[in-house]
Amino acid sequence: LILWGTGGGPGQGGLSVVVHLYRTAFTSFQLGYASAIGVVLALIIMTLSLVTLKLFGFFKKE
């Protein structure tokens, strides 16, 4: 929002997923769609976190 203002740039390409989620839920009142975005975002974050922890050896057996 700082870079593009309230419009989000051409085609709203400058918006992050979280801002899109917020606008979908609280501006458009599409709560089901916003919930689906939130669940998918949480799954992506959990997957990337587990991969990162695995790569850096957090799950080593001692």
Coordinates of C-alpha atoms in Angstrom, one line a residue:
L1 CA 0.0 0.0 0.0
I2 CA 2.9 2.3 0.6
L3 CA 4.3 1.9 -2.9
W4 CA 1.0 1.8 -4.9
G5 CA -1.4 3.8 -2.7
T6 CA -5.0 2.5 -2.2
G7 CA -5.3 1.3 -5.8
G8 CA -2.7 -1.4 -5.7
G9 CA -1.1 -0.5 -9.0
P10 CA -2.1 -1.8 -12.4
G11 CA -4.5 -4.7 -12.0
Q12 CA -3.8 -4.5 -8.3
G13 CA -0.5 -6.3 -8.9
G14 CA 1.2 -4.5 -6.1
L15 CA -1.0 -6.0 -3.4
S16 CA 0.2 -8.8 -1.1
V17 CA -1.9 -11.8 -0.4
V18 CA -2.7 -10.5 3.1
V19 CA -4.0 -7.2 1.8
H20 CA -6.1 -9.1 -0.7
L21 CA -7.4 -11.3 2.1
Y22 CA -8.3 -8.2 4.2
R23 CA -10.0 -6.5 1.3
T24 CA -12.0 -9.6 0.3
A25 CA -13.2 -10.1 3.9
F26 CA -13.9 -6.6 5.1
T27 CA -14.5 -4.5 1.9
S28 CA -16.3 -7.0 -0.3
F29 CA -17.8 -9.0 2.6
Q30 CA -16.9 -12.3 0.9
L31 CA -16.1 -14.1 4.1
G32 CA -16.0 -17.6 2.8
Y33 CA -13.6 -16.8 0.0
A34 CA -11.4 -14.9 2.4
S35 CA -11.4 -17.9 4.8
A36 CA -10.3 -20.1 1.9
I37 CA -7.5 -17.7 1.1
G38 CA -6.4 -17.7 4.8
V39 CA -6.4 -21.5 5.0
V40 CA -4.3 -21.8 1.8
L41 CA -1.9 -19.1 3.0
A42 CA -1.5 -21.0 6.3
L43 CA -0.8 -24.2 4.5
I44 CA 1.8 -22.6 2.4
I45 CA 3.5 -21.0 5.4
M46 CA 3.5 -24.3 7.3
T47 CA 5.0 -26.2 4.4
L48 CA 7.7 -23.6 3.8
S49 CA 8.5 -23.6 7.6
L50 CA 8.8 -27.4 7.7
V51 CA 11.1 -27.4 4.7
T52 CA 13.3 -24.7 6.2
L53 CA 13.5 -26.5 9.5
K54 CA 14.3 -29.8 7.8
L55 CA 17.1 -28.1 5.7
F56 CA 18.7 -26.5 8.7
G57 CA 18.7 -29.7 10.7
F58 CA 16.1 -28.9 13.4
F59 CA 14.8 -32.4 13.3
K60 CA 18.1 -34.2 14.0
K61 CA 18.0 -37.3 16.2
E62 CA 20.5 -37.3 19.0

